[in-house]
PDB file of C-alpha atoms in Angstrom:
ATOM      1  CA  MET A   1     -63.248-111.874 -17.270  1.00 51.00           C
ATOM      2  CA  SER A   2     -66.397-112.659 -18.087  1.00 63.00           C
ATOM      3  CA  GLU A   3     -69.352-113.494 -14.980  1.00 88.00           C
ATOM      4  CA  ILE A   4     -70.064-116.193 -16.921  1.00 92.00           C
ATOM      5  CA  ALA A   5     -67.095-118.919 -16.931  1.00 93.00           C
ATOM      6  CA  LEU A   6     -69.104-121.114 -18.996  1.00 95.00           C
ATOM      7  CA  SER A   7     -71.737-120.519 -21.859  1.00 96.00           C
ATOM      8  CA  VAL A   8     -73.055-123.736 -23.662  1.00 96.00           C
ATOM      9  CA  LYS A   9     -75.398-123.459 -26.467  1.00 96.00           C
ATOM     10  CA  GLY A  10     -77.306-125.824 -28.595  1.00 95.00           C
ATOM     11  CA  LEU A  11     -74.391-128.553 -27.995  1.00 95.00           C
ATOM     12  CA  THR A  12     -75.084-131.819 -30.003  1.00 96.00           C
ATOM     13  CA  LYS A  13     -73.444-135.122 -30.507  1.00 95.00           C
ATOM     14  CA  GLN A  14     -74.786-137.236 -33.345  1.00 93.00           C
ATOM     15  CA  ILE A  15     -73.294-140.848 -34.188  1.00 92.00           C
ATOM     16  CA  ARG A  16     -74.966-142.279 -37.127  1.00 90.00           C
ATOM     17  CA  SER A  17     -78.736-141.927 -36.489  1.00 89.00           C
ATOM     18  CA  LYS A  18     -78.343-141.651 -32.749  1.00 91.00           C
ATOM     19  CA  LYS A  19     -78.693-138.345 -30.578  1.00 92.00           C
ATOM     20  CA  ILE A  20     -76.239-138.893 -28.011  1.00 93.00           C
ATOM     21  CA  VAL A  21     -76.739-135.033 -26.594  1.00 95.00           C
ATOM     22  CA  ASP A  22     -80.048-133.438 -28.026  1.00 94.00           C
ATOM     23  CA  ASN A  23     -79.567-129.343 -28.203  1.00 95.00           C
ATOM     24  CA  VAL A  24     -78.325-129.106 -24.609  1.00 96.00           C
ATOM     25  CA  SER A  25     -78.191-125.279 -22.872  1.00 96.00           C
ATOM     26  CA  PHE A  26     -76.815-124.425 -20.214  1.00 96.00           C
ATOM     27  CA  GLU A  27     -74.241-121.997 -18.266  1.00 96.00           C
ATOM     28  CA  VAL A  28     -71.912-121.494 -15.279  1.00 96.00           C
ATOM     29  CA  LYS A  29     -71.040-118.668 -13.825  1.00 94.00           C
ATOM     30  CA  LYS A  30     -68.283-117.506 -12.015  1.00 92.00           C
ATOM     31  CA  GLY A  31     -67.598-118.901  -8.138  1.00 92.00           C
ATOM     32  CA  GLU A  32     -70.647-121.511  -9.158  1.00 95.00           C
ATOM     33  CA  ILE A  33     -70.384-124.959  -8.734  1.00 95.00           C
ATOM     34  CA  PHE A  34     -72.472-126.319 -10.926  1.00 97.00           C
ATOM     35  CA  GLY A  35     -73.702-130.488 -11.220  1.00 94.00           C
ATOM     36  CA  LEU A  36     -74.384-132.336 -14.372  1.00 94.00           C
ATOM     37  CA  LEU A  37     -76.905-135.428 -13.082  1.00 92.00           C
ATOM     38  CA  GLY A  38     -78.435-138.190 -14.916  1.00 87.00           C
ATOM     39  CA  PRO A  39     -79.082-142.152 -15.159  1.00 84.00           C
ATOM     40  CA  ASN A  40     -75.945-144.301 -16.222  1.00 82.00           C
ATOM     41  CA  GLY A  41     -75.721-143.159 -20.034  1.00 84.00           C
ATOM     42  CA  ALA A  42     -77.392-139.989 -20.164  1.00 87.00           C
ATOM     43  CA  GLY A  43     -74.827-138.384 -22.004  1.00 91.00           C
ATOM     44  CA  LYS A  44     -73.071-136.846 -19.020  1.00 92.00           C
ATOM     45  CA  THR A  45     -69.572-137.571 -19.637  1.00 91.00           C
ATOM     46  CA  THR A  46     -69.890-137.099 -23.448  1.00 94.00           C
ATOM     47  CA  ILE A  47     -70.934-133.100 -22.469  1.00 95.00           C
ATOM     48  CA  ILE A  48     -67.698-132.911 -20.608  1.00 94.00           C
ATOM     49  CA  ARG A  49     -65.785-134.107 -23.392  1.00 93.00           C
ATOM     50  CA  MET A  50     -67.148-131.970 -26.058  1.00 95.00           C
ATOM     51  CA  ILE A  51     -66.559-129.111 -23.412  1.00 95.00           C
ATOM     52  CA  VAL A  52     -63.242-130.033 -23.144  1.00 92.00           C
ATOM     53  CA  SER A  53     -62.654-131.026 -26.939  1.00 92.00           C
ATOM     54  CA  LEU A  54     -61.701-134.566 -26.323  1.00 91.00           C
ATOM     55  CA  ILE A  55     -64.214-135.411 -29.023  1.00 93.00           C
ATOM     56  CA  LYS A  56     -66.474-133.168 -32.116  1.00 94.00           C
ATOM     57  CA  ARG A  57     -69.304-131.450 -31.476  1.00 95.00           C
ATOM     58  CA  THR A  58     -71.959-132.807 -33.886  1.00 95.00           C
ATOM     59  CA  SER A  59     -73.389-128.813 -33.528  1.00 95.00           C
ATOM     60  CA  GLY A  60     -73.289-126.096 -31.203  1.00 95.00           C
ATOM     61  CA  GLU A  61     -71.307-123.621 -29.555  1.00 96.00           C
ATOM     62  CA  VAL A  62     -69.405-123.945 -25.526  1.00 96.00           C
ATOM     63  CA  TYR A  63     -67.624-120.613 -24.750  1.00 95.00           C
ATOM     64  CA  ILE A  64     -65.289-120.442 -21.952  1.00 94.00           C
ATOM     65  CA  SER A  65     -65.227-117.165 -19.769  1.00 91.00           C
ATOM     66  CA  GLY A  66     -66.958-115.750 -23.352  1.00 91.00           C
ATOM     67  CA  LYS A  67     -63.762-116.877 -25.395  1.00 93.00           C
ATOM     68  CA  SER A  68     -65.892-119.674 -28.472  1.00 94.00           C
ATOM     69  CA  LEU A  69     -63.403-122.081 -28.613  1.00 93.00           C
ATOM     70  CA  ASP A  70     -63.993-122.058 -32.839  1.00 93.00           C
ATOM     71  CA  GLU A  71     -63.198-118.396 -32.906  1.00 94.00           C
ATOM     72  CA  ASP A  72     -60.471-118.740 -30.125  1.00 93.00           C
ATOM     73  CA  PHE A  73     -59.256-122.039 -29.378  1.00 92.00           C
ATOM     74  CA  LYS A  74     -56.499-121.434 -27.672  1.00 89.00           C
ATOM     75  CA  GLY A  75     -57.681-118.910 -25.768  1.00 89.00           C
ATOM     76  CA  ALA A  76     -60.470-120.482 -24.199  1.00 91.00           C
ATOM     77  CA  MET A  77     -58.490-124.248 -23.152  1.00 90.00           C
ATOM     78  CA  ASN A  78     -56.485-121.741 -21.413  1.00 88.00           C
ATOM     79  CA  GLU A  79     -59.306-120.589 -19.441  1.00 89.00           C
ATOM     80  CA  ILE A  80     -59.583-124.511 -18.225  1.00 92.00           C
ATOM     81  CA  GLY A  81     -58.402-127.134 -16.120  1.00 89.00           C
ATOM     82  CA  ALA A  82     -60.058-130.559 -16.018  1.00 89.00           C
ATOM     83  CA  ILE A  83     -60.215-134.004 -14.835  1.00 84.00           C
ATOM     84  CA  VAL A  84     -62.098-136.342 -17.004  1.00 81.00           C
ATOM     85  CA  GLU A  85     -61.712-140.082 -15.576  1.00 70.00           C
ATOM     86  CA  ASN A  86     -59.074-140.806 -13.093  1.00 72.00           C
ATOM     87  CA  PRO A  87     -55.711-138.334 -13.500  1.00 76.00           C
ATOM     88  CA  GLU A  88     -52.600-139.935 -14.780  1.00 83.00           C
ATOM     89  CA  PHE A  89     -48.800-138.810 -13.548  1.00 90.00           C
ATOM     90  CA  TYR A  90     -45.604-141.059 -13.699  1.00 90.00           C
ATOM     91  CA  SER A  91     -45.366-142.251 -10.605  1.00 91.00           C
ATOM     92  CA  TYR A  92     -41.984-142.838 -10.469  1.00 94.00           C
ATOM     93  CA  MET A  93     -41.214-139.014 -10.303  1.00 94.00           C
ATOM     94  CA  THR A  94     -42.847-137.459  -7.142  1.00 94.00           C
ATOM     95  CA  GLY A  95     -45.490-134.795  -6.536  1.00 92.00           C
ATOM     96  CA  TYR A  96     -43.600-131.620  -6.939  1.00 92.00           C
ATOM     97  CA  GLN A  97     -41.425-132.795 -10.278  1.00 93.00           C
ATOM     98  CA  ASN A  98     -45.098-134.205 -12.103  1.00 93.00           C
ATOM     99  CA  LEU A  99     -46.260-131.006 -10.962  1.00 92.00           C
ATOM    100  CA  VAL A 100     -43.052-129.227 -12.532  1.00 91.00           C
ATOM    101  CA  HIS A 101     -43.438-130.873 -15.337  1.00 91.00           C
ATOM    102  CA  TYR A 102     -47.083-129.233 -16.226  1.00 87.00           C
ATOM    103  CA  LYS A 103     -45.911-126.105 -15.365  1.00 88.00           C
ATOM    104  CA  ARG A 104     -43.276-126.793 -18.339  1.00 88.00           C
ATOM    105  CA  MET A 105     -46.042-128.087 -20.484  1.00 84.00           C
ATOM    106  CA  SER A 106     -48.141-125.367 -19.796  1.00 81.00           C
ATOM    107  CA  ARG A 107     -49.006-122.551 -22.825  1.00 77.00           C
ATOM    108  CA  LYS A 108     -49.209-120.196 -19.301  1.00 80.00           C
ATOM    109  CA  GLU A 109     -46.316-118.635 -17.731  1.00 83.00           C
ATOM    110  CA  ILE A 110     -46.645-119.945 -14.016  1.00 86.00           C
ATOM    111  CA  PRO A 111     -44.281-118.485 -11.226  1.00 85.00           C
ATOM    112  CA  GLU A 112     -42.926-121.021  -9.259  1.00 84.00           C
ATOM    113  CA  GLU A 113     -44.232-120.268  -5.633  1.00 86.00           C
ATOM    114  CA  LYS A 114     -47.978-121.212  -7.658  1.00 88.00           C
ATOM    115  CA  ILE A 115     -46.647-125.169  -6.923  1.00 88.00           C
ATOM    116  CA  MET A 116     -46.382-124.740  -3.553  1.00 88.00           C
ATOM    117  CA  GLU A 117     -49.462-122.327  -3.564  1.00 85.00           C
ATOM    118  CA  VAL A 118     -51.647-124.611  -4.727  1.00 85.00           C
ATOM    119  CA  ALA A 119     -49.710-127.569  -3.383  1.00 86.00           C
ATOM    120  CA  GLY A 120     -51.541-125.780  -0.296  1.00 83.00           C
ATOM    121  CA  LEU A 121     -54.583-125.899  -1.264  1.00 76.00           C
ATOM    122  CA  VAL A 122     -55.020-129.176  -1.843  1.00 78.00           C
ATOM    123  CA  LYS A 123     -53.297-129.983   1.431  1.00 81.00           C
ATOM    124  CA  LEU A 124     -50.234-131.686  -0.225  1.00 86.00           C
ATOM    125  CA  GLU A 125     -47.623-129.679   0.676  1.00 85.00           C
ATOM    126  CA  GLY A 126     -46.070-132.239   3.345  1.00 88.00           C
ATOM    127  CA  ALA A 127     -46.292-134.985   0.621  1.00 91.00           C
ATOM    128  CA  LEU A 128     -44.519-132.906  -2.111  1.00 91.00           C
ATOM    129  CA  LYS A 129     -41.354-134.996  -1.925  1.00 92.00           C
ATOM    130  CA  GLN A 130     -42.728-138.275  -2.286  1.00 94.00           C
ATOM    131  CA  LYS A 131     -43.194-140.163  -5.387  1.00 95.00           C
ATOM    132  CA  VAL A 132     -46.754-140.523  -6.762  1.00 93.00           C
ATOM    133  CA  LYS A 133     -46.711-144.669  -6.544  1.00 94.00           C
ATOM    134  CA  THR A 134     -46.874-144.034  -2.475  1.00 94.00           C
ATOM    135  CA  TYR A 135     -49.629-141.831  -2.835  1.00 91.00           C
ATOM    136  CA  SER A 136     -53.000-142.784  -1.612  1.00 86.00           C
ATOM    137  CA  LEU A 137     -56.364-142.583  -4.460  1.00 81.00           C
ATOM    138  CA  GLY A 138     -57.396-139.452  -2.620  1.00 80.00           C
ATOM    139  CA  MET A 139     -53.817-138.062  -2.696  1.00 85.00           C
ATOM    140  CA  ARG A 140     -53.729-138.536  -6.262  1.00 87.00           C
ATOM    141  CA  GLN A 141     -56.873-136.692  -6.897  1.00 82.00           C
ATOM    142  CA  ARG A 142     -55.481-134.167  -4.877  1.00 84.00           C
ATOM    143  CA  LEU A 143     -52.300-134.078  -6.820  1.00 88.00           C
ATOM    144  CA  GLY A 144     -55.147-134.134 -10.365  1.00 87.00           C
ATOM    145  CA  VAL A 145     -57.240-131.032  -8.802  1.00 84.00           C
ATOM    146  CA  ALA A 146     -53.446-128.990  -8.044  1.00 86.00           C
ATOM    147  CA  GLN A 147     -52.069-129.890 -11.149  1.00 88.00           C
ATOM    148  CA  ALA A 148     -55.768-128.856 -12.963  1.00 87.00           C
ATOM    149  CA  ILE A 149     -55.773-125.655 -11.494  1.00 85.00           C
ATOM    150  CA  LEU A 150     -51.614-124.650 -11.386  1.00 87.00           C
ATOM    151  CA  HIS A 151     -52.408-122.204 -14.521  1.00 87.00           C
ATOM    152  CA  SER A 152     -54.961-120.676 -12.430  1.00 84.00           C
ATOM    153  CA  PRO A 153     -58.582-121.458 -14.877  1.00 87.00           C
ATOM    154  CA  PHE A 154     -61.095-119.825 -14.910  1.00 89.00           C
ATOM    155  CA  LEU A 155     -62.965-122.926 -15.320  1.00 93.00           C
ATOM    156  CA  LEU A 156     -62.782-126.373 -13.378  1.00 93.00           C
ATOM    157  CA  VAL A 157     -64.607-129.260 -15.569  1.00 94.00           C
ATOM    158  CA  LEU A 158     -64.372-132.038 -13.100  1.00 90.00           C
ATOM    159  CA  ASP A 159     -66.221-135.920 -14.384  1.00 88.00           C
ATOM    160  CA  GLU A 160     -66.595-138.229 -11.316  1.00 83.00           C
ATOM    161  CA  PRO A 161     -64.093-137.005  -9.262  1.00 81.00           C
ATOM    162  CA  THR A 162     -65.033-138.714  -6.337  1.00 77.00           C
ATOM    163  CA  ASN A 163     -64.975-142.548  -7.628  1.00 72.00           C
ATOM    164  CA  GLY A 164     -62.751-144.395  -5.692  1.00 67.00           C
ATOM    165  CA  LEU A 165     -62.662-142.289  -2.483  1.00 72.00           C
ATOM    166  CA  ASP A 166     -63.638-143.304   0.940  1.00 76.00           C
ATOM    167  CA  PRO A 167     -66.026-141.320   3.194  1.00 82.00           C
ATOM    168  CA  GLN A 168     -63.111-138.940   4.237  1.00 80.00           C
ATOM    169  CA  GLY A 169     -61.672-138.292   1.153  1.00 74.00           C
ATOM    170  CA  ILE A 170     -65.074-137.332  -0.365  1.00 81.00           C
ATOM    171  CA  ARG A 171     -65.285-134.956   2.743  1.00 84.00           C
ATOM    172  CA  GLU A 172     -61.926-133.408   2.213  1.00 80.00           C
ATOM    173  CA  PHE A 173     -62.804-133.450  -1.574  1.00 79.00           C
ATOM    174  CA  ARG A 174     -65.385-131.620  -1.617  1.00 85.00           C
ATOM    175  CA  ASP A 175     -64.307-129.015   1.035  1.00 85.00           C
ATOM    176  CA  TYR A 176     -61.543-128.062  -1.437  1.00 80.00           C
ATOM    177  CA  LEU A 177     -63.687-127.436  -3.846  1.00 86.00           C
ATOM    178  CA  ARG A 178     -65.959-125.336  -1.959  1.00 88.00           C
ATOM    179  CA  THR A 179     -62.155-123.431  -1.063  1.00 85.00           C
ATOM    180  CA  LEU A 180     -61.708-123.245  -5.179  1.00 85.00           C
ATOM    181  CA  ALA A 181     -65.296-121.652  -5.482  1.00 90.00           C
ATOM    182  CA  ALA A 182     -64.775-119.315  -2.936  1.00 90.00           C
ATOM    183  CA  SER A 183     -61.353-118.141  -4.814  1.00 86.00           C
ATOM    184  CA  GLY A 184     -63.500-117.258  -7.738  1.00 88.00           C
ATOM    185  CA  VAL A 185     -62.901-120.625  -9.728  1.00 90.00           C
ATOM    186  CA  SER A 186     -65.681-121.828 -11.433  1.00 93.00           C
ATOM    187  CA  VAL A 187     -66.280-125.426 -11.341  1.00 94.00           C
ATOM    188  CA  LEU A 188     -68.679-127.600 -13.426  1.00 96.00           C
ATOM    189  CA  VAL A 189     -68.544-131.135 -11.922  1.00 93.00           C
ATOM    190  CA  SER A 190     -70.694-134.183 -12.828  1.00 91.00           C
ATOM    191  CA  SER A 191     -71.187-137.451 -10.339  1.00 83.00           C
ATOM    192  CA  HIS A 192     -73.717-139.745  -9.936  1.00 80.00           C
ATOM    193  CA  LEU A 193     -73.711-140.121  -6.020  1.00 82.00           C
ATOM    194  CA  LEU A 194     -76.552-137.635  -5.286  1.00 87.00           C
ATOM    195  CA  SER A 195     -76.461-137.019  -1.795  1.00 86.00           C
ATOM    196  CA  GLU A 196     -73.157-135.460  -2.127  1.00 86.00           C
ATOM    197  CA  MET A 197     -73.843-133.313  -5.481  1.00 90.00           C
ATOM    198  CA  GLU A 198     -76.527-132.057  -2.984  1.00 89.00           C
ATOM    199  CA  LEU A 199     -73.629-131.288  -0.414  1.00 89.00           C
ATOM    200  CA  MET A 200     -71.255-129.543  -2.612  1.00 90.00           C
ATOM    201  CA  CYS A 201     -73.415-127.757  -5.688  1.00 93.00           C
ATOM    202  CA  ASP A 202     -75.028-124.574  -5.719  1.00 93.00           C
ATOM    203  CA  ARG A 203     -76.956-125.217  -9.024  1.00 95.00           C
ATOM    204  CA  TYR A 204     -77.271-128.409 -11.127  1.00 94.00           C
ATOM    205  CA  ALA A 205     -78.843-129.750 -14.454  1.00 95.00           C
ATOM    206  CA  ILE A 206     -80.357-133.287 -14.866  1.00 93.00           C
ATOM    207  CA  ILE A 207     -80.057-134.648 -18.421  1.00 93.00           C
ATOM    208  CA  GLU A 208     -82.061-137.635 -18.870  1.00 91.00           C
ATOM    209  CA  LYS A 209     -81.745-139.217 -23.055  1.00 90.00           C
ATOM    210  CA  GLY A 210     -79.265-136.981 -24.179  1.00 92.00           C
ATOM    211  CA  LYS A 211     -81.237-134.039 -23.507  1.00 93.00           C
ATOM    212  CA  LEU A 212     -81.450-131.489 -20.257  1.00 94.00           C
ATOM    213  CA  ILE A 213     -84.876-131.505 -18.774  1.00 93.00           C
ATOM    214  CA  HIS A 214     -84.513-129.546 -15.822  1.00 91.00           C
ATOM    215  CA  ILE A 215     -82.174-127.011 -14.046  1.00 94.00           C
ATOM    216  CA  GLU A 216     -82.449-125.779 -10.373  1.00 90.00           C
ATOM    217  CA  THR A 217     -80.835-124.258  -7.547  1.00 91.00           C
ATOM    218  CA  MET A 218     -79.680-126.498  -4.489  1.00 89.00           C
ATOM    219  CA  GLU A 219     -81.374-124.184  -2.670  1.00 84.00           C
ATOM    220  CA  GLU A 220     -84.846-124.738  -4.426  1.00 81.00           C
ATOM    221  CA  THR A 221     -84.587-128.269  -4.275  1.00 83.00           C
ATOM    222  CA  THR A 222     -84.005-128.962  -0.689  1.00 77.00           C
ATOM    223  CA  GLY A 223     -84.531-125.096   1.206  1.00 68.00           C
ATOM    224  CA  ILE A 224     -87.580-123.952   2.858  1.00 58.00           C
ATOM    225  CA  GLN A 225     -89.692-121.062   0.279  1.00 57.00           C
ATOM    226  CA  ASN A 226     -91.918-118.886   2.280  1.00 51.00           C
ATOM    227  CA  ASN A 227     -94.822-119.641  -0.082  1.00 61.00           C
ATOM    228  CA  SER A 228     -94.480-122.875  -0.111  1.00 71.00           C
ATOM    229  CA  LEU A 229     -96.421-126.323   1.364  1.00 78.00           C
ATOM    230  CA  ARG A 230     -94.249-128.592   4.063  1.00 80.00           C
ATOM    231  CA  ASP A 231     -94.547-130.692   6.596  1.00 86.00           C
ATOM    232  CA  ILE A 232     -93.531-129.226  10.125  1.00 91.00           C
ATOM    233  CA  ILE A 233     -93.568-131.538  12.787  1.00 93.00           C
ATOM    234  CA  PHE A 234     -94.247-129.687  15.934  1.00 94.00           C
ATOM    235  CA  THR A 235     -93.251-131.793  19.251  1.00 95.00           C
ATOM    236  CA  THR A 236     -95.596-131.001  22.518  1.00 94.00           C
ATOM    237  CA  ASP A 237     -96.748-132.068  25.220  1.00 93.00           C
ATOM    238  CA  ASN A 238     -99.895-133.919  23.909  1.00 91.00           C
ATOM    239  CA  SER A 239    -100.399-134.764  19.986  1.00 92.00           C
ATOM    240  CA  ALA A 240    -104.446-134.598  20.718  1.00 92.00           C
ATOM    241  CA  MET A 241    -104.784-131.240  22.382  1.00 93.00           C
ATOM    242  CA  ALA A 242    -101.950-129.644  19.697  1.00 94.00           C
ATOM    243  CA  ILE A 243    -104.575-131.592  16.880  1.00 94.00           C
ATOM    244  CA  GLN A 244    -107.281-129.928  18.406  1.00 93.00           C
ATOM    245  CA  ALA A 245    -106.277-126.440  18.744  1.00 94.00           C
ATOM    246  CA  ILE A 246    -105.014-126.284  15.559  1.00 94.00           C
ATOM    247  CA  GLU A 247    -108.195-127.808  13.311  1.00 93.00           C
ATOM    248  CA  LYS A 248    -110.040-125.356  15.015  1.00 92.00           C
ATOM    249  CA  GLN A 249    -108.185-122.536  14.217  1.00 92.00           C
ATOM    250  CA  PHE A 250    -106.961-123.033  10.357  1.00 93.00           C
ATOM    251  CA  ASP A 251    -107.569-125.096   7.772  1.00 91.00           C
ATOM    252  CA  PHE A 252    -103.990-127.084   7.900  1.00 92.00           C
ATOM    253  CA  ALA A 253    -103.750-131.017   7.009  1.00 91.00           C
ATOM    254  CA  VAL A 254    -103.324-132.479  10.595  1.00 92.00           C
ATOM    255  CA  SER A 255    -101.670-135.872  11.060  1.00 91.00           C
ATOM    256  CA  THR A 256    -100.699-137.432  14.335  1.00 90.00           C
ATOM    257  CA  MET A 257     -97.110-139.222  14.200  1.00 89.00           C
ATOM    258  CA  ASP A 258     -97.237-140.601  18.105  1.00 89.00           C
ATOM    259  CA  SER A 259     -98.430-139.581  21.390  1.00 87.00           C
ATOM    260  CA  SER A 260     -96.289-136.117  21.600  1.00 90.00           C
ATOM    261  CA  ARG A 261     -95.715-134.951  17.493  1.00 92.00           C
ATOM    262  CA  ILE A 262     -98.303-134.124  14.883  1.00 92.00           C
ATOM    263  CA  THR A 263     -97.188-132.994  11.157  1.00 93.00           C
ATOM    264  CA  VAL A 264     -98.789-129.984   9.764  1.00 93.00           C
ATOM    265  CA  SER A 265     -98.729-129.181   6.158  1.00 91.00           C
ATOM    266  CA  ALA A 266     -98.679-125.659   5.747  1.00 89.00           C
ATOM    267  CA  ALA A 267     -95.939-122.788   4.577  1.00 86.00           C
ATOM    268  CA  TYR A 268     -93.024-121.684   6.432  1.00 84.00           C
ATOM    269  CA  GLU A 269     -94.579-118.640   7.638  1.00 86.00           C
ATOM    270  CA  ASP A 270     -97.121-120.305   8.746  1.00 91.00           C
ATOM    271  CA  ALA A 271     -95.308-121.824  11.714  1.00 92.00           C
ATOM    272  CA  ALA A 272     -95.320-118.896  13.584  1.00 93.00           C
ATOM    273  CA  LYS A 273     -98.479-118.587  13.711  1.00 93.00           C
ATOM    274  CA  ILE A 274    -100.074-122.091  14.866  1.00 95.00           C
ATOM    275  CA  ASN A 275     -96.655-122.139  17.441  1.00 95.00           C
ATOM    276  CA  GLU A 276     -98.578-119.276  18.876  1.00 94.00           C
ATOM    277  CA  THR A 277    -101.943-121.065  18.761  1.00 94.00           C
ATOM    278  CA  LEU A 278    -100.563-124.153  20.376  1.00 94.00           C
ATOM    279  CA  VAL A 279     -99.043-122.158  23.534  1.00 94.00           C
ATOM    280  CA  LYS A 280    -102.155-120.654  24.071  1.00 93.00           C
ATOM    281  CA  SER A 281    -104.395-123.508  24.110  1.00 93.00           C
ATOM    282  CA  GLY A 282    -102.676-124.769  26.723  1.00 93.00           C
ATOM    283  CA  CYS A 283     -99.883-127.388  24.835  1.00 93.00           C
ATOM    284  CA  LYS A 284     -96.507-127.453  24.918  1.00 94.00           C
ATOM    285  CA  VAL A 285     -93.968-126.629  22.560  1.00 95.00           C
ATOM    286  CA  TYR A 286     -90.655-128.180  22.958  1.00 95.00           C
ATOM    287  CA  GLU A 287     -89.382-128.460  19.146  1.00 94.00           C
ATOM    288  CA  ILE A 288     -90.411-127.878  15.605  1.00 93.00           C
ATOM    289  CA  ALA A 289     -88.696-129.419  12.086  1.00 90.00           C
ATOM    290  CA  PHE A 290     -89.497-128.793   8.877  1.00 84.00           C
ATOM    291  CA  GLU A 291     -89.218-132.031   6.695  1.00 79.00           C
ATOM    292  CA  LYS A 292     -86.932-131.336   3.503  1.00 76.00           C
ATOM    293  CA  LYS A 293     -87.091-132.581   0.330  1.00 75.00           C
ATOM    294  CA  THR A 294     -84.068-134.150  -0.828  1.00 82.00           C
ATOM    295  CA  LEU A 295     -82.188-134.130  -4.151  1.00 86.00           C
ATOM    296  CA  GLU A 296     -82.776-138.054  -4.415  1.00 85.00           C
ATOM    297  CA  GLU A 297     -85.992-137.449  -4.272  1.00 81.00           C
ATOM    298  CA  ARG A 298     -86.526-134.342  -6.951  1.00 82.00           C
ATOM    299  CA  PHE A 299     -83.644-136.145  -9.163  1.00 85.00           C
ATOM    300  CA  LEU A 300     -86.573-139.266  -8.448  1.00 84.00           C
ATOM    301  CA  GLU A 301     -89.507-136.762  -9.475  1.00 80.00           C
ATOM    302  CA  LEU A 302     -88.339-135.418 -12.817  1.00 81.00           C
ATOM    303  CA  THR A 303     -86.464-138.717 -14.688  1.00 81.00           C
ATOM    304  CA  ASN A 304     -87.746-142.102 -15.102  1.00 61.00           C
ATOM    305  CA  HIS A 305     -84.758-143.909 -14.658  1.00 46.00           C
ATOM    306  CA  GLY A 306     -83.949-142.879 -11.585  1.00 41.00           C
ATOM    307  CA  GLU A 307     -83.730-146.886 -10.266  1.00 43.00           C
ATOM    308  CA  GLU A 308     -80.123-146.547 -12.043  1.00 42.00           C
ATOM    309  CA  VAL A 309     -78.515-144.288  -9.894  1.00 39.00           C
ATOM    310  CA  GLU A 310     -76.174-145.490  -7.762  1.00 38.00           C
ATOM    311  CA  ASN A 311     -76.799-143.475  -4.433  1.00 38.00           C
ATOM    312  CA  LYS A 312     -74.027-144.071  -1.768  1.00 33.00           C
TER     313      LYS A 312
END
């Protein structure tokens, strides 16, 4: 198996003279959760539909686990599990019967015990004998994931998978994806919920007006880099004394938040030096906190249409 689950090269979709998706290229690694972000109408769903062959590509190549969609369509598609929009089931049948039906349709040989294995993974084993019409929306989404991974795909593709879920359901769904990724399954997910994508993804790409404008790891966005300036908040017993001590020793930008807190713009590694200076100057330091940039802030920096994205 390839260490690259998905490779997209020059993906383009053109309708008449308009390019809906324009020369998009990226890779998803094995065991990685990769997010597609972008304003409404940016082309995210079109990209996903081309990857899973629901619509034709104008140009470009797609490789699933090293297999080309053009040269080995069946082999490549066998490595994909997908939920595009809301998963559909036979509501008069039980969850178990729906999974058995899908098992029979699969090109891959699926052992009977795999049904209970995937049901356990998404925590539906206790509800498999219930008819799907009695399932909540969250349970249907979980059954959709169980169906999508029943044939042990290398890549799971999800388009807005948390639509309609309550906060608890969203959190559970996020945990399921993390469990899948830990087992080696790669996940490509598109969503407009930036706060959830921040908690869910390892890396993300931003799509704007059909073009890929940025790829970055979530750690690069929200983590603390040693050589980057961050606002460091020091809580002390005396803000004025603390500022005086820092300005005497360093050339950092310092501002007062209130009588006990100050903000210093410095690198991560400078925090220890500042703390040492404050203590030697007679200041009591009660807390050191780092202001972290959010995915929403980074998204708004890089796009012109961030206001169109709903962030709940």
